[in-house]
Amino acid sequence: MSLFKPASHLLLYSFIFGGTTFYSFLVSPVAFKTLDRESFSALQNKVFPTFFQLQSFSPWVLALTAPFKLTTGPTSLLTSASICGLANLAWLLPWTRRVKEERKSLCSRFEGEDLERYDAPLRREFGKSHGLSLLFNMGNAVCMFVYGVYLCRGLLKYVPK
């Protein structure tokens, strides 16, 4: 029995799940605490499109390369993980960027109380879009984690008895 297919699938899964969780729960919070707002924003603007593409399309690569028959459970988890990534990529990333640009434009036109009055609704809108993005990011991570449980079960057939 060839171990190439299960080993390569496990390696791919490890890269996808490990990379997503490492960036989401370690790198991004440390960068937020370490960098000034402008630098952090520039970093996220460069990383997020690729990050969300990875979350969107890598579950389908996993589905196509699975070394075991995908039943409803793993298929729905990979589909849900992909939908979470696509929501971030196609809906929330553009929304968040638009709000950030509007806030930047306000800062260049207003000062003091005027700025505060016009900026407050945009801060709330940014908070909503960012909160939803975190929720979808967490959804992707949870789906990929549970898929890992199915993956472990599927790989048991490769263990010598």
PDB file of C-alpha atoms in Angstrom:
ATOM      1  CA  MET A   1       0.000   0.000   0.000  1.00  0.00           C
ATOM      2  CA  SER A   2       1.484   3.338  -1.070  1.00  0.00           C
ATOM      3  CA  LEU A   3       1.775   5.937   1.623  1.00  0.00           C
ATOM      4  CA  PHE A   4       2.441   8.827  -0.780  1.00  0.00           C
ATOM      5  CA  LYS A   5      -1.186   9.959  -1.127  1.00  0.00           C
ATOM      6  CA  PRO A   6      -2.054   9.935   2.597  1.00  0.00           C
ATOM      7  CA  ALA A   7       1.305  11.461   3.569  1.00  0.00           C
ATOM      8  CA  SER A   8       1.028  14.277   1.022  1.00  0.00           C
ATOM      9  CA  HIS A   9      -2.578  14.958   2.047  1.00  0.00           C
ATOM     10  CA  LEU A  10      -1.608  15.062   5.722  1.00  0.00           C
ATOM     11  CA  LEU A  11       1.276  17.418   4.931  1.00  0.00           C
ATOM     12  CA  LEU A  12      -1.038  19.697   2.937  1.00  0.00           C
ATOM     13  CA  TYR A  13      -3.642  19.681   5.712  1.00  0.00           C
ATOM     14  CA  SER A  14      -0.942  20.454   8.288  1.00  0.00           C
ATOM     15  CA  PHE A  15       0.293  23.410   6.240  1.00  0.00           C
ATOM     16  CA  ILE A  16      -3.211  24.811   5.712  1.00  0.00           C
ATOM     17  CA  PHE A  17      -4.552  24.327   9.240  1.00  0.00           C
ATOM     18  CA  GLY A  18      -1.250  25.166  10.938  1.00  0.00           C
ATOM     19  CA  GLY A  19      -0.649  28.268   8.841  1.00  0.00           C
ATOM     20  CA  THR A  20      -4.172  29.576   9.349  1.00  0.00           C
ATOM     21  CA  THR A  21      -4.212  29.070  13.091  1.00  0.00           C
ATOM     22  CA  PHE A  22      -0.628  30.325  13.544  1.00  0.00           C
ATOM     23  CA  TYR A  23      -1.344  33.575  11.697  1.00  0.00           C
ATOM     24  CA  SER A  24      -4.803  34.076  13.214  1.00  0.00           C
ATOM     25  CA  PHE A  25      -4.023  33.383  16.835  1.00  0.00           C
ATOM     26  CA  LEU A  26      -0.333  34.230  17.228  1.00  0.00           C
ATOM     27  CA  VAL A  27       1.122  36.436  14.493  1.00  0.00           C
ATOM     28  CA  SER A  28      -1.802  38.798  14.015  1.00  0.00           C
ATOM     29  CA  PRO A  29      -2.343  39.542  17.749  1.00  0.00           C
ATOM     30  CA  VAL A  30       1.395  40.068  18.286  1.00  0.00           C
ATOM     31  CA  ALA A  31       1.593  42.357  15.257  1.00  0.00           C
ATOM     32  CA  PHE A  32      -1.430  44.306  16.535  1.00  0.00           C
ATOM     33  CA  LYS A  33       0.233  44.838  19.922  1.00  0.00           C
ATOM     34  CA  THR A  34       3.673  45.611  18.472  1.00  0.00           C
ATOM     35  CA  LEU A  35       3.094  47.747  15.380  1.00  0.00           C
ATOM     36  CA  ASP A  36       1.556  51.186  15.163  1.00  0.00           C
ATOM     37  CA  ARG A  37      -1.912  51.331  13.582  1.00  0.00           C
ATOM     38  CA  GLU A  38      -0.686  52.413  10.151  1.00  0.00           C
ATOM     39  CA  SER A  39       1.996  49.691   9.929  1.00  0.00           C
ATOM     40  CA  PHE A  40      -0.389  47.021  11.192  1.00  0.00           C
ATOM     41  CA  SER A  41      -2.990  48.099   8.646  1.00  0.00           C
ATOM     42  CA  ALA A  42      -0.408  47.987   5.840  1.00  0.00           C
ATOM     43  CA  LEU A  43       0.662  44.497   6.899  1.00  0.00           C
ATOM     44  CA  GLN A  44      -2.903  43.191   7.022  1.00  0.00           C
ATOM     45  CA  ASN A  45      -3.728  44.788   3.659  1.00  0.00           C
ATOM     46  CA  LYS A  46      -0.891  42.799   2.093  1.00  0.00           C
ATOM     47  CA  VAL A  47      -1.514  39.519   3.930  1.00  0.00           C
ATOM     48  CA  PHE A  48      -5.314  39.239   4.019  1.00  0.00           C
ATOM     49  CA  PRO A  49      -6.047  38.737   0.306  1.00  0.00           C
ATOM     50  CA  THR A  50      -3.651  35.775   0.127  1.00  0.00           C
ATOM     51  CA  PHE A  51      -4.735  34.508   3.546  1.00  0.00           C
ATOM     52  CA  PHE A  52      -8.417  34.533   2.585  1.00  0.00           C
ATOM     53  CA  GLN A  53      -7.658  32.943  -0.808  1.00  0.00           C
ATOM     54  CA  LEU A  54      -5.905  30.126   1.041  1.00  0.00           C
ATOM     55  CA  GLN A  55      -8.935  29.715   3.323  1.00  0.00           C
ATOM     56  CA  SER A  56     -11.280  29.764   0.312  1.00  0.00           C
ATOM     57  CA  PHE A  57      -9.632  27.350  -2.083  1.00  0.00           C
ATOM     58  CA  SER A  58      -7.446  24.990  -0.059  1.00  0.00           C
ATOM     59  CA  PRO A  59     -10.435  23.034   1.334  1.00  0.00           C
ATOM     60  CA  TRP A  60     -11.283  22.072  -2.255  1.00  0.00           C
ATOM     61  CA  VAL A  61      -7.720  20.913  -2.860  1.00  0.00           C
ATOM     62  CA  LEU A  62      -8.042  18.793   0.275  1.00  0.00           C
ATOM     63  CA  ALA A  63     -11.349  17.381  -0.954  1.00  0.00           C
ATOM     64  CA  LEU A  64      -9.826  16.463  -4.309  1.00  0.00           C
ATOM     65  CA  THR A  65      -6.767  14.805  -2.757  1.00  0.00           C
ATOM     66  CA  ALA A  66      -8.418  12.995   0.167  1.00  0.00           C
ATOM     67  CA  PRO A  67      -6.917   9.536   0.655  1.00  0.00           C
ATOM     68  CA  PHE A  68     -10.253   8.184   1.907  1.00  0.00           C
ATOM     69  CA  LYS A  69     -13.871   8.334   0.757  1.00  0.00           C
ATOM     70  CA  LEU A  70     -15.369  11.652   1.775  1.00  0.00           C
ATOM     71  CA  THR A  71     -18.721  11.204   3.457  1.00  0.00           C
ATOM     72  CA  THR A  72     -21.231  13.937   4.256  1.00  0.00           C
ATOM     73  CA  GLY A  73     -19.386  15.030   7.435  1.00  0.00           C
ATOM     74  CA  PRO A  74     -15.965  15.849   5.964  1.00  0.00           C
ATOM     75  CA  THR A  75     -17.488  17.194   2.756  1.00  0.00           C
ATOM     76  CA  SER A  76     -19.749  19.610   4.629  1.00  0.00           C
ATOM     77  CA  LEU A  77     -16.851  20.716   6.857  1.00  0.00           C
ATOM     78  CA  LEU A  78     -14.596  21.463   3.888  1.00  0.00           C
ATOM     79  CA  THR A  79     -17.460  23.244   2.119  1.00  0.00           C
ATOM     80  CA  SER A  80     -18.209  25.324   5.221  1.00  0.00           C
ATOM     81  CA  ALA A  81     -14.520  26.185   5.676  1.00  0.00           C
ATOM     82  CA  SER A  82     -14.376  27.334   2.071  1.00  0.00           C
ATOM     83  CA  ILE A  83     -17.542  29.420   2.440  1.00  0.00           C
ATOM     84  CA  CYS A  84     -16.038  31.129   5.514  1.00  0.00           C
ATOM     85  CA  GLY A  85     -12.925  32.020   3.517  1.00  0.00           C
ATOM     86  CA  LEU A  86     -14.971  33.212   0.543  1.00  0.00           C
ATOM     87  CA  ALA A  87     -17.140  35.393   2.800  1.00  0.00           C
ATOM     88  CA  ASN A  88     -13.997  37.063   4.123  1.00  0.00           C
ATOM     89  CA  LEU A  89     -12.422  37.395   0.684  1.00  0.00           C
ATOM     90  CA  ALA A  90     -15.389  38.550  -1.386  1.00  0.00           C
ATOM     91  CA  TRP A  91     -17.635  40.346   1.122  1.00  0.00           C
ATOM     92  CA  LEU A  92     -15.926  41.378   4.352  1.00  0.00           C
ATOM     93  CA  LEU A  93     -12.490  42.377   3.050  1.00  0.00           C
ATOM     94  CA  PRO A  94     -13.929  44.869   0.519  1.00  0.00           C
ATOM     95  CA  TRP A  95     -16.414  46.174   3.102  1.00  0.00           C
ATOM     96  CA  THR A  96     -13.703  46.682   5.714  1.00  0.00           C
ATOM     97  CA  ARG A  97     -11.393  48.370   3.207  1.00  0.00           C
ATOM     98  CA  ARG A  98     -14.180  50.729   2.096  1.00  0.00           C
ATOM     99  CA  VAL A  99     -14.891  51.774   5.685  1.00  0.00           C
ATOM    100  CA  LYS A 100     -11.171  52.306   6.370  1.00  0.00           C
ATOM    101  CA  GLU A 101     -10.887  54.514   3.275  1.00  0.00           C
ATOM    102  CA  GLU A 102     -13.935  56.534   4.337  1.00  0.00           C
ATOM    103  CA  ARG A 103     -12.422  57.020   7.805  1.00  0.00           C
ATOM    104  CA  LYS A 104      -9.114  58.084   6.277  1.00  0.00           C
ATOM    105  CA  SER A 105     -10.942  60.595   4.085  1.00  0.00           C
ATOM    106  CA  LEU A 106     -12.813  61.980   7.104  1.00  0.00           C
ATOM    107  CA  CYS A 107      -9.581  62.436   9.042  1.00  0.00           C
ATOM    108  CA  SER A 108      -8.183  64.560   6.245  1.00  0.00           C
ATOM    109  CA  ARG A 109     -11.314  66.789   6.126  1.00  0.00           C
ATOM    110  CA  PHE A 110     -12.356  67.202   9.770  1.00  0.00           C
ATOM    111  CA  GLU A 111     -10.837  67.794  13.187  1.00  0.00           C
ATOM    112  CA  GLY A 112     -11.950  67.671  16.820  1.00  0.00           C
ATOM    113  CA  GLU A 113     -15.659  67.356  17.553  1.00  0.00           C
ATOM    114  CA  ASP A 114     -16.630  67.352  13.881  1.00  0.00           C
ATOM    115  CA  LEU A 115     -14.345  64.412  13.229  1.00  0.00           C
ATOM    116  CA  GLU A 116     -15.690  62.547  16.268  1.00  0.00           C
ATOM    117  CA  ARG A 117     -19.303  63.104  15.185  1.00  0.00           C
ATOM    118  CA  TYR A 118     -18.752  61.802  11.644  1.00  0.00           C
ATOM    119  CA  ASP A 119     -16.272  59.084  12.591  1.00  0.00           C
ATOM    120  CA  ALA A 120     -18.358  57.352  15.282  1.00  0.00           C
ATOM    121  CA  PRO A 121     -20.770  55.626  12.835  1.00  0.00           C
ATOM    122  CA  LEU A 122     -17.843  54.493  10.698  1.00  0.00           C
ATOM    123  CA  ARG A 123     -16.067  53.081  13.745  1.00  0.00           C
ATOM    124  CA  ARG A 124     -19.203  51.082  14.568  1.00  0.00           C
ATOM    125  CA  GLU A 125     -19.452  49.874  10.959  1.00  0.00           C
ATOM    126  CA  PHE A 126     -15.782  48.879  10.979  1.00  0.00           C
ATOM    127  CA  GLY A 127     -16.354  47.038  14.255  1.00  0.00           C
ATOM    128  CA  LYS A 128     -19.233  45.091  12.686  1.00  0.00           C
ATOM    129  CA  SER A 129     -17.278  44.122   9.583  1.00  0.00           C
ATOM    130  CA  HIS A 130     -14.193  43.228  11.618  1.00  0.00           C
ATOM    131  CA  GLY A 131     -16.244  41.213  14.121  1.00  0.00           C
ATOM    132  CA  LEU A 132     -17.926  39.259  11.331  1.00  0.00           C
ATOM    133  CA  SER A 133     -14.541  38.633   9.744  1.00  0.00           C
ATOM    134  CA  LEU A 134     -13.234  37.232  13.037  1.00  0.00           C
ATOM    135  CA  LEU A 135     -16.320  35.036  13.288  1.00  0.00           C
ATOM    136  CA  PHE A 136     -15.846  33.640   9.768  1.00  0.00           C
ATOM    137  CA  ASN A 137     -12.124  33.171  10.431  1.00  0.00           C
ATOM    138  CA  MET A 138     -12.959  31.214  13.581  1.00  0.00           C
ATOM    139  CA  GLY A 139     -15.559  29.226  11.609  1.00  0.00           C
ATOM    140  CA  ASN A 140     -12.908  28.259   9.083  1.00  0.00           C
ATOM    141  CA  ALA A 141     -10.497  27.175  11.841  1.00  0.00           C
ATOM    142  CA  VAL A 142     -13.144  25.098  13.650  1.00  0.00           C
ATOM    143  CA  CYS A 143     -14.254  23.385  10.426  1.00  0.00           C
ATOM    144  CA  MET A 144     -10.663  22.577   9.513  1.00  0.00           C
ATOM    145  CA  PHE A 145      -9.978  21.265  13.032  1.00  0.00           C
ATOM    146  CA  VAL A 146     -12.974  18.929  12.945  1.00  0.00           C
ATOM    147  CA  TYR A 147     -12.010  17.831   9.421  1.00  0.00           C
ATOM    148  CA  GLY A 148      -8.671  16.844  10.983  1.00  0.00           C
ATOM    149  CA  VAL A 149     -10.549  14.419  13.246  1.00  0.00           C
ATOM    150  CA  TYR A 150     -12.148  12.811  10.181  1.00  0.00           C
ATOM    151  CA  LEU A 151      -8.731  12.786   8.508  1.00  0.00           C
ATOM    152  CA  CYS A 152      -7.226  10.883  11.434  1.00  0.00           C
ATOM    153  CA  ARG A 153     -10.024   8.327  11.245  1.00  0.00           C
ATOM    154  CA  GLY A 154      -9.569   8.017   7.473  1.00  0.00           C
ATOM    155  CA  LEU A 155      -5.833   7.472   7.829  1.00  0.00           C
ATOM    156  CA  LEU A 156      -6.311   4.559  10.251  1.00  0.00           C
ATOM    157  CA  LYS A 157      -6.663   2.188   7.315  1.00  0.00           C
ATOM    158  CA  TYR A 158      -3.007   2.891   6.485  1.00  0.00           C
ATOM    159  CA  VAL A 159      -1.789   1.786   9.918  1.00  0.00           C
ATOM    160  CA  PRO A 160      -0.411  -1.769   9.867  1.00  0.00           C
ATOM    161  CA  LYS A 161      -2.334  -4.194  12.036  1.00  0.00           C
TER     162      LYS A 161
END
